[in-house]
mmCIF file of C-alpha atoms in Angstrom:
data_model
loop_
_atom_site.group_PDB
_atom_site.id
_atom_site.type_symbol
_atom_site.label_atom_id
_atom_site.label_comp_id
_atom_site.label_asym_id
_atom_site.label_seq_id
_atom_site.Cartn_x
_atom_site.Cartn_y
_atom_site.Cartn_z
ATOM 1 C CA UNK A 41 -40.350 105.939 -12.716
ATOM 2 C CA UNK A 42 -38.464 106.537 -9.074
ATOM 3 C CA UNK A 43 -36.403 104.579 -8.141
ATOM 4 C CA UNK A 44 -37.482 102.905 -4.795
ATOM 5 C CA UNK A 45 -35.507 100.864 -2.234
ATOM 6 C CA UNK A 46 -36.058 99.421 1.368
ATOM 7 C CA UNK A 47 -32.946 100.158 3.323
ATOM 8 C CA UNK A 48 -30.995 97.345 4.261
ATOM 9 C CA UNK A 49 -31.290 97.238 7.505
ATOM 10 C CA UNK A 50 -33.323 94.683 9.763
ATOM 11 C CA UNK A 51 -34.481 97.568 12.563
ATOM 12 C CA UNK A 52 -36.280 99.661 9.590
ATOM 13 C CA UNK A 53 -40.163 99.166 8.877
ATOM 14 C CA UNK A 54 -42.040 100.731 5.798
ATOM 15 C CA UNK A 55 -44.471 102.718 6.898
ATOM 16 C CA UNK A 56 -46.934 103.173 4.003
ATOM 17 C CA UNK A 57 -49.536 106.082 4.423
ATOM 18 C CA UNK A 58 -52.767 105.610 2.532
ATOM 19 C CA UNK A 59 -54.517 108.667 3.960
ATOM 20 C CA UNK A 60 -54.751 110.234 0.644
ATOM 21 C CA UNK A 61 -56.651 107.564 -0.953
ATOM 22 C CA UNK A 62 -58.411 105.617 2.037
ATOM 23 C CA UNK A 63 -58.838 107.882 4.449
ATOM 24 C CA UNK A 64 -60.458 110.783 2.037
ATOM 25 C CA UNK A 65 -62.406 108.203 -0.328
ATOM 26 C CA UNK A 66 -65.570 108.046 1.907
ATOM 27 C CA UNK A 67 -65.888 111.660 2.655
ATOM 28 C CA UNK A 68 -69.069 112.991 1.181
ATOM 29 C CA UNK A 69 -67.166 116.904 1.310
ATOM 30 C CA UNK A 70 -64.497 117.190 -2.084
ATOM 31 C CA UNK A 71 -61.156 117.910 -1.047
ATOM 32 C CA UNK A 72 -59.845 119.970 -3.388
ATOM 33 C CA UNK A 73 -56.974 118.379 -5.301
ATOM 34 C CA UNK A 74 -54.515 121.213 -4.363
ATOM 35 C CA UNK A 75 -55.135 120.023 -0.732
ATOM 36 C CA UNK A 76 -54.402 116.730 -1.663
ATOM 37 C CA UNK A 77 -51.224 116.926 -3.235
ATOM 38 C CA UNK A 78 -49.642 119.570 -0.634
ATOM 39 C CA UNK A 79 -50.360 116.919 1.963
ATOM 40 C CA UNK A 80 -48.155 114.150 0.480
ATOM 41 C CA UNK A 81 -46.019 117.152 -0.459
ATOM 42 C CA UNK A 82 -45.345 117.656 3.483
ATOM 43 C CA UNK A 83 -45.456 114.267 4.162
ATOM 44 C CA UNK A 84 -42.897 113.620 1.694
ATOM 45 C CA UNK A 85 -40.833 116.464 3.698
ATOM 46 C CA UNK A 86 -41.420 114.666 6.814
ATOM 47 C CA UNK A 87 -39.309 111.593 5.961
ATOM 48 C CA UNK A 88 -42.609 109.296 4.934
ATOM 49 C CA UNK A 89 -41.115 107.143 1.614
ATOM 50 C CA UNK A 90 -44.596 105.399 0.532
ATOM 51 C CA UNK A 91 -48.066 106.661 -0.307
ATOM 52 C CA UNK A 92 -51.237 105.063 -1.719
ATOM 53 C CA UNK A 93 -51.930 108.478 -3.314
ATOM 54 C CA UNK A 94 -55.083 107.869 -5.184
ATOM 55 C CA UNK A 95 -57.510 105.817 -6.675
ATOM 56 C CA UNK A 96 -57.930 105.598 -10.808
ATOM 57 C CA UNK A 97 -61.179 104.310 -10.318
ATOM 58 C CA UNK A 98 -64.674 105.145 -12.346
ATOM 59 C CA UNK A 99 -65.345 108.746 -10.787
ATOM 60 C CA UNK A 100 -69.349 107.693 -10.823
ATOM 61 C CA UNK A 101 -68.076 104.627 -8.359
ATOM 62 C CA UNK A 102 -65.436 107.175 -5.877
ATOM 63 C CA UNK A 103 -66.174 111.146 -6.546
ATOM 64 C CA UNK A 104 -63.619 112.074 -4.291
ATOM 65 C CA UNK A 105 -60.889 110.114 -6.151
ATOM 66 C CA UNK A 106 -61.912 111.697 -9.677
ATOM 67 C CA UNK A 107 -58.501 114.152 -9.413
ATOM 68 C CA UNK A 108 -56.471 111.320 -9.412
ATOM 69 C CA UNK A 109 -54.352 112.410 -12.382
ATOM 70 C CA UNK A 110 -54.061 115.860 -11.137
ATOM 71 C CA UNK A 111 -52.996 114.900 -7.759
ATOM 72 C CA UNK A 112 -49.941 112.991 -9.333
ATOM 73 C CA UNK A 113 -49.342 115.795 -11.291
ATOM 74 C CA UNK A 114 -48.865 117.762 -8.240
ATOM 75 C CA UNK A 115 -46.855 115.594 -6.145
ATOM 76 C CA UNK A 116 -43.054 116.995 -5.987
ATOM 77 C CA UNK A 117 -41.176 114.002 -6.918
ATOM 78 C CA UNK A 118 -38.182 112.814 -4.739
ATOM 79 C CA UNK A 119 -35.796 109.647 -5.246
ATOM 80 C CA UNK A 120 -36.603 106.806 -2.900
ATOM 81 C CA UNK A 121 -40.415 107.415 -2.421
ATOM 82 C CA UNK A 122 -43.071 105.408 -4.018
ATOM 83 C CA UNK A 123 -46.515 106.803 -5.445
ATOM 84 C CA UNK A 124 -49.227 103.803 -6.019
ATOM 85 C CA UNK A 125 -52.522 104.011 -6.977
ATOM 86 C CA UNK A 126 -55.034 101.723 -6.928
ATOM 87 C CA UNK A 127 -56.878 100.100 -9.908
ATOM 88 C CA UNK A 128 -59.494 98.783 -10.753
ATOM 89 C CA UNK A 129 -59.240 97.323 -14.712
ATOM 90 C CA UNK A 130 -57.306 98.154 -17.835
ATOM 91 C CA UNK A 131 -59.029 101.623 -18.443
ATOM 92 C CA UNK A 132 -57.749 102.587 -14.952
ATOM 93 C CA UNK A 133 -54.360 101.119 -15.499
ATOM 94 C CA UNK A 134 -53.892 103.026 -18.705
ATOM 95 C CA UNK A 135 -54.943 106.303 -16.786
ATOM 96 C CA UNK A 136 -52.598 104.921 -14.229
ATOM 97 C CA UNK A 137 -49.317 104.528 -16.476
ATOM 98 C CA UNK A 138 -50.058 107.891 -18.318
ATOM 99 C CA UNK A 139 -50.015 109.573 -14.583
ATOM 100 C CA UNK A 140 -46.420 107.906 -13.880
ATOM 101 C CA UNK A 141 -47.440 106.148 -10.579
ATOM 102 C CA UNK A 142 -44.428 104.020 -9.047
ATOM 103 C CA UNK A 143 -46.792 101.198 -8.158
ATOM 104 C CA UNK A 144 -50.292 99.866 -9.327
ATOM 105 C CA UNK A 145 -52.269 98.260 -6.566
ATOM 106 C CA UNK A 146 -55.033 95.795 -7.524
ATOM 107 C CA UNK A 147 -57.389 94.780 -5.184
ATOM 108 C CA UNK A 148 -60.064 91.408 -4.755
ATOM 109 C CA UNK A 149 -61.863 90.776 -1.546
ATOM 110 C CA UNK A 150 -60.857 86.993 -0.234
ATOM 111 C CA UNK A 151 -65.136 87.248 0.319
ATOM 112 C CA UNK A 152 -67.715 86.702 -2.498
ATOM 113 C CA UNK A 153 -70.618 89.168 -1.093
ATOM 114 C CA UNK A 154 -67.828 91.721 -0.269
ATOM 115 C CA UNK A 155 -66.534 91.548 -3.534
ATOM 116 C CA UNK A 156 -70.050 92.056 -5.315
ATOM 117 C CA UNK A 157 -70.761 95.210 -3.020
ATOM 118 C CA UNK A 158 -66.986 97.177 -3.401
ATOM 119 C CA UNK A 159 -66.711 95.927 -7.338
ATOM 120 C CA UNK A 160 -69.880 94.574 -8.399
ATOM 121 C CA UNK A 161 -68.555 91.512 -9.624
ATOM 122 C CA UNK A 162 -67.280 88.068 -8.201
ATOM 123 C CA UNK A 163 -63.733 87.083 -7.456
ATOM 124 C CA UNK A 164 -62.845 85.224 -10.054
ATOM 125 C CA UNK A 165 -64.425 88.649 -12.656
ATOM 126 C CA UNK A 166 -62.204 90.922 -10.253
ATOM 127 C CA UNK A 167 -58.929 88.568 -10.871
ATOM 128 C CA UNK A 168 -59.738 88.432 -14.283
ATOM 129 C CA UNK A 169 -59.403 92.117 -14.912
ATOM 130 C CA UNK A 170 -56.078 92.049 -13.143
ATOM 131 C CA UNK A 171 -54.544 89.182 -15.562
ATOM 132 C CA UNK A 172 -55.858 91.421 -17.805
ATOM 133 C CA UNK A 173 -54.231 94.896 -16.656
ATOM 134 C CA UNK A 174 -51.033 93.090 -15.510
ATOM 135 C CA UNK A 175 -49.162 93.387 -18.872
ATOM 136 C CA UNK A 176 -50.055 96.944 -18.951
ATOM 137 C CA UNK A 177 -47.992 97.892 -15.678
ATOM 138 C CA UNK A 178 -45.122 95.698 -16.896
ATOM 139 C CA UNK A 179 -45.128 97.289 -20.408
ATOM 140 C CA UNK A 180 -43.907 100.653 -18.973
ATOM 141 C CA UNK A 181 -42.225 99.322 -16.416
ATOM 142 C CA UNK A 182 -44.303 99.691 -13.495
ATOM 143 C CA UNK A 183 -44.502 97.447 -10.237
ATOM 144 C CA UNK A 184 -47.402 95.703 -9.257
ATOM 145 C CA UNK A 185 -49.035 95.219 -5.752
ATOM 146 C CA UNK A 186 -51.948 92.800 -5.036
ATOM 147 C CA UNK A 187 -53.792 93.923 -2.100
ATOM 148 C CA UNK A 188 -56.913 91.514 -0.566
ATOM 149 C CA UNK A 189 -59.736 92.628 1.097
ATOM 150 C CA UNK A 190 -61.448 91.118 4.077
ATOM 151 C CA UNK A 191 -58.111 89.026 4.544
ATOM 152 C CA UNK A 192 -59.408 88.347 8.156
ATOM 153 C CA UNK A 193 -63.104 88.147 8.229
ATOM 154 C CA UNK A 194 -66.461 89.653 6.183
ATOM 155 C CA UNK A 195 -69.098 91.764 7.481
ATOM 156 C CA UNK A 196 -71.776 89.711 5.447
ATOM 157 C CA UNK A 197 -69.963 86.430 5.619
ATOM 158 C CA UNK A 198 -68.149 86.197 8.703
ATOM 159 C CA UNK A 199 -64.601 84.245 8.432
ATOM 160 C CA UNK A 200 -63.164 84.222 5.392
ATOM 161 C CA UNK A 201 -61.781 81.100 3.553
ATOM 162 C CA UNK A 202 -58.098 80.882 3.858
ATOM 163 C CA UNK A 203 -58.608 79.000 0.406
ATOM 164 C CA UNK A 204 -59.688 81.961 -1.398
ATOM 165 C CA UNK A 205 -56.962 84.280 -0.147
ATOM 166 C CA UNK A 206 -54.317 82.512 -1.080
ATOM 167 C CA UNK A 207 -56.032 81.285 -4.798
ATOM 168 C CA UNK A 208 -56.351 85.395 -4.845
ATOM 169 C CA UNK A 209 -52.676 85.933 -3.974
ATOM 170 C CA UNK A 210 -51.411 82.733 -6.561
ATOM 171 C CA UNK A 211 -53.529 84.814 -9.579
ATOM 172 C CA UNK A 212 -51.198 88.257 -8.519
ATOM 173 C CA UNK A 213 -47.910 86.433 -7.978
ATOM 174 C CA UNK A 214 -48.161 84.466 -11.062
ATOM 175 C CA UNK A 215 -48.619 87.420 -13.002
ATOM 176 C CA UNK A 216 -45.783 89.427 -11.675
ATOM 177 C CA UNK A 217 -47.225 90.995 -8.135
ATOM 178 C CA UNK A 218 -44.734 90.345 -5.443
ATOM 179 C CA UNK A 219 -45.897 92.870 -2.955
ATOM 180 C CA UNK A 220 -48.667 91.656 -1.406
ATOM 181 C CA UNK A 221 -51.118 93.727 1.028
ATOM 182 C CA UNK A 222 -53.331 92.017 3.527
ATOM 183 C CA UNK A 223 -56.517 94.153 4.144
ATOM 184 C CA UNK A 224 -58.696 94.101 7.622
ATOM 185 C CA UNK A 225 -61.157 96.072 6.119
ATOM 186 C CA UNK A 226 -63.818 95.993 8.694
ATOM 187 C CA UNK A 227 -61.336 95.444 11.889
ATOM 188 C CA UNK A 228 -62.098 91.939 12.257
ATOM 189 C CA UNK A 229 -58.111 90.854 12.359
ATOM 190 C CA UNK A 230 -56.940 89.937 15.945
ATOM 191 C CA UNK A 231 -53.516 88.560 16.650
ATOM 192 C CA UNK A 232 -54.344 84.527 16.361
ATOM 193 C CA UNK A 233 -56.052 85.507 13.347
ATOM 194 C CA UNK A 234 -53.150 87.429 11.356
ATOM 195 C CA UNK A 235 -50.744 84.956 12.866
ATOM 196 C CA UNK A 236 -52.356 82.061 11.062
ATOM 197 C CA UNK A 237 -53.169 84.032 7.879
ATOM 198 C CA UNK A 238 -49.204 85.174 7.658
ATOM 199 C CA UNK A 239 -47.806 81.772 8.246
ATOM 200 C CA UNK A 240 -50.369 80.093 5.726
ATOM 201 C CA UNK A 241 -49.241 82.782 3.407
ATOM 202 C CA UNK A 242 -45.450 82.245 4.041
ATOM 203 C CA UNK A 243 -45.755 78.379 4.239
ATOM 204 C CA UNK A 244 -47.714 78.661 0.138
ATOM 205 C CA UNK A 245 -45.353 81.699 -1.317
ATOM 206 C CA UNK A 246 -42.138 82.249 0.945
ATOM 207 C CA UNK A 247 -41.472 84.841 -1.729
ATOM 208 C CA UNK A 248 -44.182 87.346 -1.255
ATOM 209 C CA UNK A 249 -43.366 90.785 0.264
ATOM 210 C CA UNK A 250 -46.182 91.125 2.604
ATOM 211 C CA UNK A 251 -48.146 94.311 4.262
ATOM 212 C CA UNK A 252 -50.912 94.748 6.449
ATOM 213 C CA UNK A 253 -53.401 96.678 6.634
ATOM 214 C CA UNK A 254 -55.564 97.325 9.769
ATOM 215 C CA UNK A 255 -58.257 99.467 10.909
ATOM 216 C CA UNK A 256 -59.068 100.430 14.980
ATOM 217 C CA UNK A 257 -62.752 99.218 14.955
ATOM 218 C CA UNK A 258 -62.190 97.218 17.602
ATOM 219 C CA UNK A 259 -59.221 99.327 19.607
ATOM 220 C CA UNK A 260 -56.576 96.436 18.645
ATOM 221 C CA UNK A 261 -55.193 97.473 15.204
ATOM 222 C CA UNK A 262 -51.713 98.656 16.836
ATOM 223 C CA UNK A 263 -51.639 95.452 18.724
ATOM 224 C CA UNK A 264 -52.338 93.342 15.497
ATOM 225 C CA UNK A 265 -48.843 95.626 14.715
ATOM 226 C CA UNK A 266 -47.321 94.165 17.392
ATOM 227 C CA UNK A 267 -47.749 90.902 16.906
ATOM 228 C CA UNK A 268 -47.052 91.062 12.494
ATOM 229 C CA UNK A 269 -43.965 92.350 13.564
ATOM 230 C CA UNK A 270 -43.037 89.367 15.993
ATOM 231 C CA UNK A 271 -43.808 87.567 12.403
ATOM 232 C CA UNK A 272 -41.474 89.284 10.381
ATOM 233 C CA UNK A 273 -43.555 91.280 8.458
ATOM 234 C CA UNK A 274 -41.866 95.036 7.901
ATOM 235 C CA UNK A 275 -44.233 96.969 6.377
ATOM 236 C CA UNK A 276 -47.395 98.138 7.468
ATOM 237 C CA UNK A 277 -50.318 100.654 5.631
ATOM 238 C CA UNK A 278 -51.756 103.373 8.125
ATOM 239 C CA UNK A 279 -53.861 107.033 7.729
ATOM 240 C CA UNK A 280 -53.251 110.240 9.078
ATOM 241 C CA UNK A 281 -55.287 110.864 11.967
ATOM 242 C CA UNK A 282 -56.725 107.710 11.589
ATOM 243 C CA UNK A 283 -59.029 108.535 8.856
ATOM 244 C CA UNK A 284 -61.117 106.120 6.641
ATOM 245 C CA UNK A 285 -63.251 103.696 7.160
ATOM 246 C CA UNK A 286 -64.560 101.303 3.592
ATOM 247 C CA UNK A 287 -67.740 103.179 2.312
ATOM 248 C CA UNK A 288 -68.836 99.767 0.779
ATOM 249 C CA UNK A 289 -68.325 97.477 3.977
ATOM 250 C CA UNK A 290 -71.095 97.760 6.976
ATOM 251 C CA UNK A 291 -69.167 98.839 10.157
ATOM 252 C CA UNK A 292 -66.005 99.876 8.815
ATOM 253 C CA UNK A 293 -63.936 103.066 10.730
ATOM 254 C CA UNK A 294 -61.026 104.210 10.809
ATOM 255 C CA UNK A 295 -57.220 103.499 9.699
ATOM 256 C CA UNK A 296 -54.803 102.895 12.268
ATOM 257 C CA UNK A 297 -53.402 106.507 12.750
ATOM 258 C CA UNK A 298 -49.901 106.775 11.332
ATOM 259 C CA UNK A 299 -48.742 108.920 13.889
ATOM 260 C CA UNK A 300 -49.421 106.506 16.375
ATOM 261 C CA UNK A 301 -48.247 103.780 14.740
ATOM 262 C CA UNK A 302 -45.085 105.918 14.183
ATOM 263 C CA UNK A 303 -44.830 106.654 17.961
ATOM 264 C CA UNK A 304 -45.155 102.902 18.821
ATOM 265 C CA UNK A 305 -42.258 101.879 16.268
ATOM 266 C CA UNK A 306 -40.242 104.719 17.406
ATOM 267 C CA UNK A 307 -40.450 103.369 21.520
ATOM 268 C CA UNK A 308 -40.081 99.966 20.366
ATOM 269 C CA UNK A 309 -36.234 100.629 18.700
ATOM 270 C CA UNK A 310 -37.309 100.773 14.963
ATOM 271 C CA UNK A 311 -36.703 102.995 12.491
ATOM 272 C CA UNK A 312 -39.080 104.537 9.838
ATOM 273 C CA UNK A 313 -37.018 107.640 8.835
ATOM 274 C CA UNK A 314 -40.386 109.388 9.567
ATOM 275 C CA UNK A 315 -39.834 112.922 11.450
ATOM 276 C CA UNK A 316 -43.079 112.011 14.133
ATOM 277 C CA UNK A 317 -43.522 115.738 15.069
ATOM 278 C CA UNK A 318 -43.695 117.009 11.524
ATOM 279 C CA UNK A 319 -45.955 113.616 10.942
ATOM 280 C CA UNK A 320 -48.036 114.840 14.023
ATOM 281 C CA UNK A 321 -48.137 118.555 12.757
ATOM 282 C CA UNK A 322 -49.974 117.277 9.034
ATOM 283 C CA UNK A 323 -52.575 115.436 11.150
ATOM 284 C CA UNK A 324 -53.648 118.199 12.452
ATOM 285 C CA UNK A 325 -53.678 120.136 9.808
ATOM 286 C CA UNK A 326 -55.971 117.540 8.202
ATOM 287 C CA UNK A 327 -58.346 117.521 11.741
ATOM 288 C CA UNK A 328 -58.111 121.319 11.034
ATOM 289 C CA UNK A 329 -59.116 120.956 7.383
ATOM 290 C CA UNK A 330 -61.991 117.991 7.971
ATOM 291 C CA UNK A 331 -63.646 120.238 11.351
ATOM 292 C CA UNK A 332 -63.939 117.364 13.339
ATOM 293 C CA UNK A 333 -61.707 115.557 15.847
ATOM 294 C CA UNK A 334 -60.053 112.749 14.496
ATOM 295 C CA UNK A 335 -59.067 109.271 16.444
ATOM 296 C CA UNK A 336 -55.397 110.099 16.484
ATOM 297 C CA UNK A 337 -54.029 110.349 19.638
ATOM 298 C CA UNK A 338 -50.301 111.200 19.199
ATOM 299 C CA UNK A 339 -51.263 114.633 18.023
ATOM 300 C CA UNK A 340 -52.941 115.377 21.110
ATOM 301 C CA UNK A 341 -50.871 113.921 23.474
ATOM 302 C CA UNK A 342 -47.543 114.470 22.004
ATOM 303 C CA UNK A 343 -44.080 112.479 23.260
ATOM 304 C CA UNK A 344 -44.055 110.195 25.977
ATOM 305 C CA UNK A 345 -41.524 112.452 28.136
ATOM 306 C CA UNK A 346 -43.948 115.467 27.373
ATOM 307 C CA UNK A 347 -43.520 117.524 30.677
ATOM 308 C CA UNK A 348 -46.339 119.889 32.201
ATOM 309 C CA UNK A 349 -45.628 122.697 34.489
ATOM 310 C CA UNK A 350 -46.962 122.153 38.339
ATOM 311 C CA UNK A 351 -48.831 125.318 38.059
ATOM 312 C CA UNK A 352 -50.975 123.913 35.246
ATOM 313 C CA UNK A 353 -52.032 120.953 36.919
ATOM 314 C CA UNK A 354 -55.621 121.035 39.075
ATOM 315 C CA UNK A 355 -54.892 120.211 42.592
ATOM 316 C CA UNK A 356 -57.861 118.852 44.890
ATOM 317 C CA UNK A 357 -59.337 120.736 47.379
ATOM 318 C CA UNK A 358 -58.540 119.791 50.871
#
C-alpha cells in the first residue's frame, strides 16, 4: 500500500477531495470509468494528496459506483497520496483489499431513520458489519476511517443525539479506526453546532484524527471551515465544483467546492500543496463534462488580484 504522511508542519491542512465518489454517486448519467480515473489522475498532478475515489458498494444500491475496481486500477499511483473507498460490509471490504485502496472508509448515520433510508438497516446492524469487516482491512494492512453521517442534524429527525455519535465513533476506534470523518450530510452544521460536536468529540477520544465534511445547502459550509479550523481540526473533505448532494437524504446539494475551499486556505496563510489554478482548470473540465454550471465559484472568478482591462468594463451613460 502507499505510503502516506501529513507533513509536519502546523500551517498545512489536508484537503481531501471526494468528488469522485460523492459528487458523481447521485448522477443518473454513467461516467465512464476512463473519465473517472483521468480526473484523480490530474488531480493527483495538481498537488491534491487524498481522494475518496470510489464506493465498493452493491452496484443495484449506487450504479454509478459499479467501476469501482476499475477506477483503482486506473489511478497512476504516486508516494504520499491516499486512495479510500468507502464500504459498506465484508463483501465490499474484500473487493476493497483486492483493489489495493490506501484507506477503507465505513460509514453509520448518528440518526436511526437516516440510517434505514442510506443502508436499510439500524445503527447498531450498520456497526455490526464494520466489527465485522474491521479485521479484514487490518489483515492486509490497510487503514481504517469511520466516517458518521448526519453528525449535525437529520432531515427526518431533526438534531441528532450527541449520544449516538460518539457510541458510533467508540465502535470504530475500538476496532482500530483512528481517522474519524464528521458528515453534514444535509447542510444542517452551523458554527455553534460543529463547535460543540468537536469539543464533545475531543473531550470523549482526544486521540481521534478528525475531518469534516460539509455541504453549501445553506451558503455557510466554508464558514463552518472557518470556524473547525479555529478548533484545530486540519483536515477537511470537499468536491470539485461543488458537486454532490446524498441521493438518500431529502434536501441534500452540493459539496463545498474544493477550489474554493482551496482559495480560502490559500488567503488565510495555509498550505495544502494544492496547485489552485490547475485545481480550478479540472473543475471545469468536469462543468464541461456534466453540461451544466456547477456552484463553484473560484473557477469563474479566478484570483483575488485578477485584473480587467478599462476598455472591458461597461461605463454608464451620462
Amino acid at each position: 500500500m502507499t505510503t502516506f504522511q501529513t507533513p509536519a508542519n502546523d500551517r498545512f491542512v489536508l484537503v481531501t477531495e471526494v468528488g469522485p465518489r460523492d459528487g458523481f454517486q447521485s448522477e443518473k448519467q454513467f461516467i465512464p470509468t476512463e473519465v473517472k480515473a483521468g480526473l484523480i489522475n490530474r488531480l493527483i498532478e495538481a498537488g491534491v494528496r487524498s481522494f475518496e475515489a470510489t464506493s465498493f458498494v452493491s452496484p443495484r444500491a449506487v450504479p454509478q459506483m459499479a467501476d469501482a475496481s476499475e477506477v483503482m486500477a486506473l489511478i497512476e499511483r504516486r508516494p504520499g497520496v491516499r486512495l479510500t473507498g468507502l464500504v459498506p460490509n465484508a463483501r465490499g471490504a474484500e473487493r476493497a483489499a483486492a483493489a489495493k485502496v490506501d484507506m477503507m472508509a465505513g460509514f453509520v448515520s448518528a440518526s436511526e431513520t437516516h440510517c434505514q433510508a442510506n443502508l436499510n438497516k439500524s445503527i447498531d446492524a450498520a456497526l455490526a458489519d464494520f466489527v465485522e469487516y474491521a479485521p479484514i482491512a487490518q489483515k492486509y494492512g490497510i487503514a481504517l476511517r469511520g466516517a458518521v453521517a448526519t453528525a449535525f442534524g437529520c432531515p427526518f429527525e431533526g438534531e441528532v443525539q450527541m449520544a449516538n455519535v460518539l457510541k458510533i465513533i467508540e465502535t470504530y476506534m475500538r476496532h482500530g479506526a483512528r481517522h474519524i470523518s464528521l458528515g453534514d450530510t444535509t447542510g444542517m452544521a452551523t458554527p455553534p453546532v460543529v463547535t460543540r460536536t468537536v469539543e464533545a468529540i475531543r473531550q470523549r477520544f482526544p486521540e481521534a484524527i478528525i475531518a469534516l465534511h460539509f455541504h453549501n445547502t445553506r451558503g455557510i459550509g466554508l464558514a463552518n471551515v472557518m470556524n473547525g479550523l479555529q478548533l484545530g481540526v486540519r483536515e477537511y473533505e470537499s468536491s470539485f465544483g461543488g458537486l454532490g448532494g446524498c441521493p438518500f437524504a431529502p434536501g441534500a446539494t452540493g459539496n463545498i467546492c474544493t477550489e474554493d475551499l482551496v482559495y480560502l486556505l490559500h488567503e488565510c496563510g495555509w498550505e495544502t500543496g494544492i496547485d489552485l489554478d490547475a485545481l480550478a482548470g479540472v473543475a471545469r473540465e468536469v462543468q464541461d463534462f456534466m453540461g451544466r454550471d456547477l456552484p463553484g465559484q473560484y473557477m469563474r472568478s479566478g484570483p483575488r488580484l485578477k485584473l480587467s482591462g478599462v476598455a472591458d468594463a461597461k461605463r454608464a451613460v451620462g
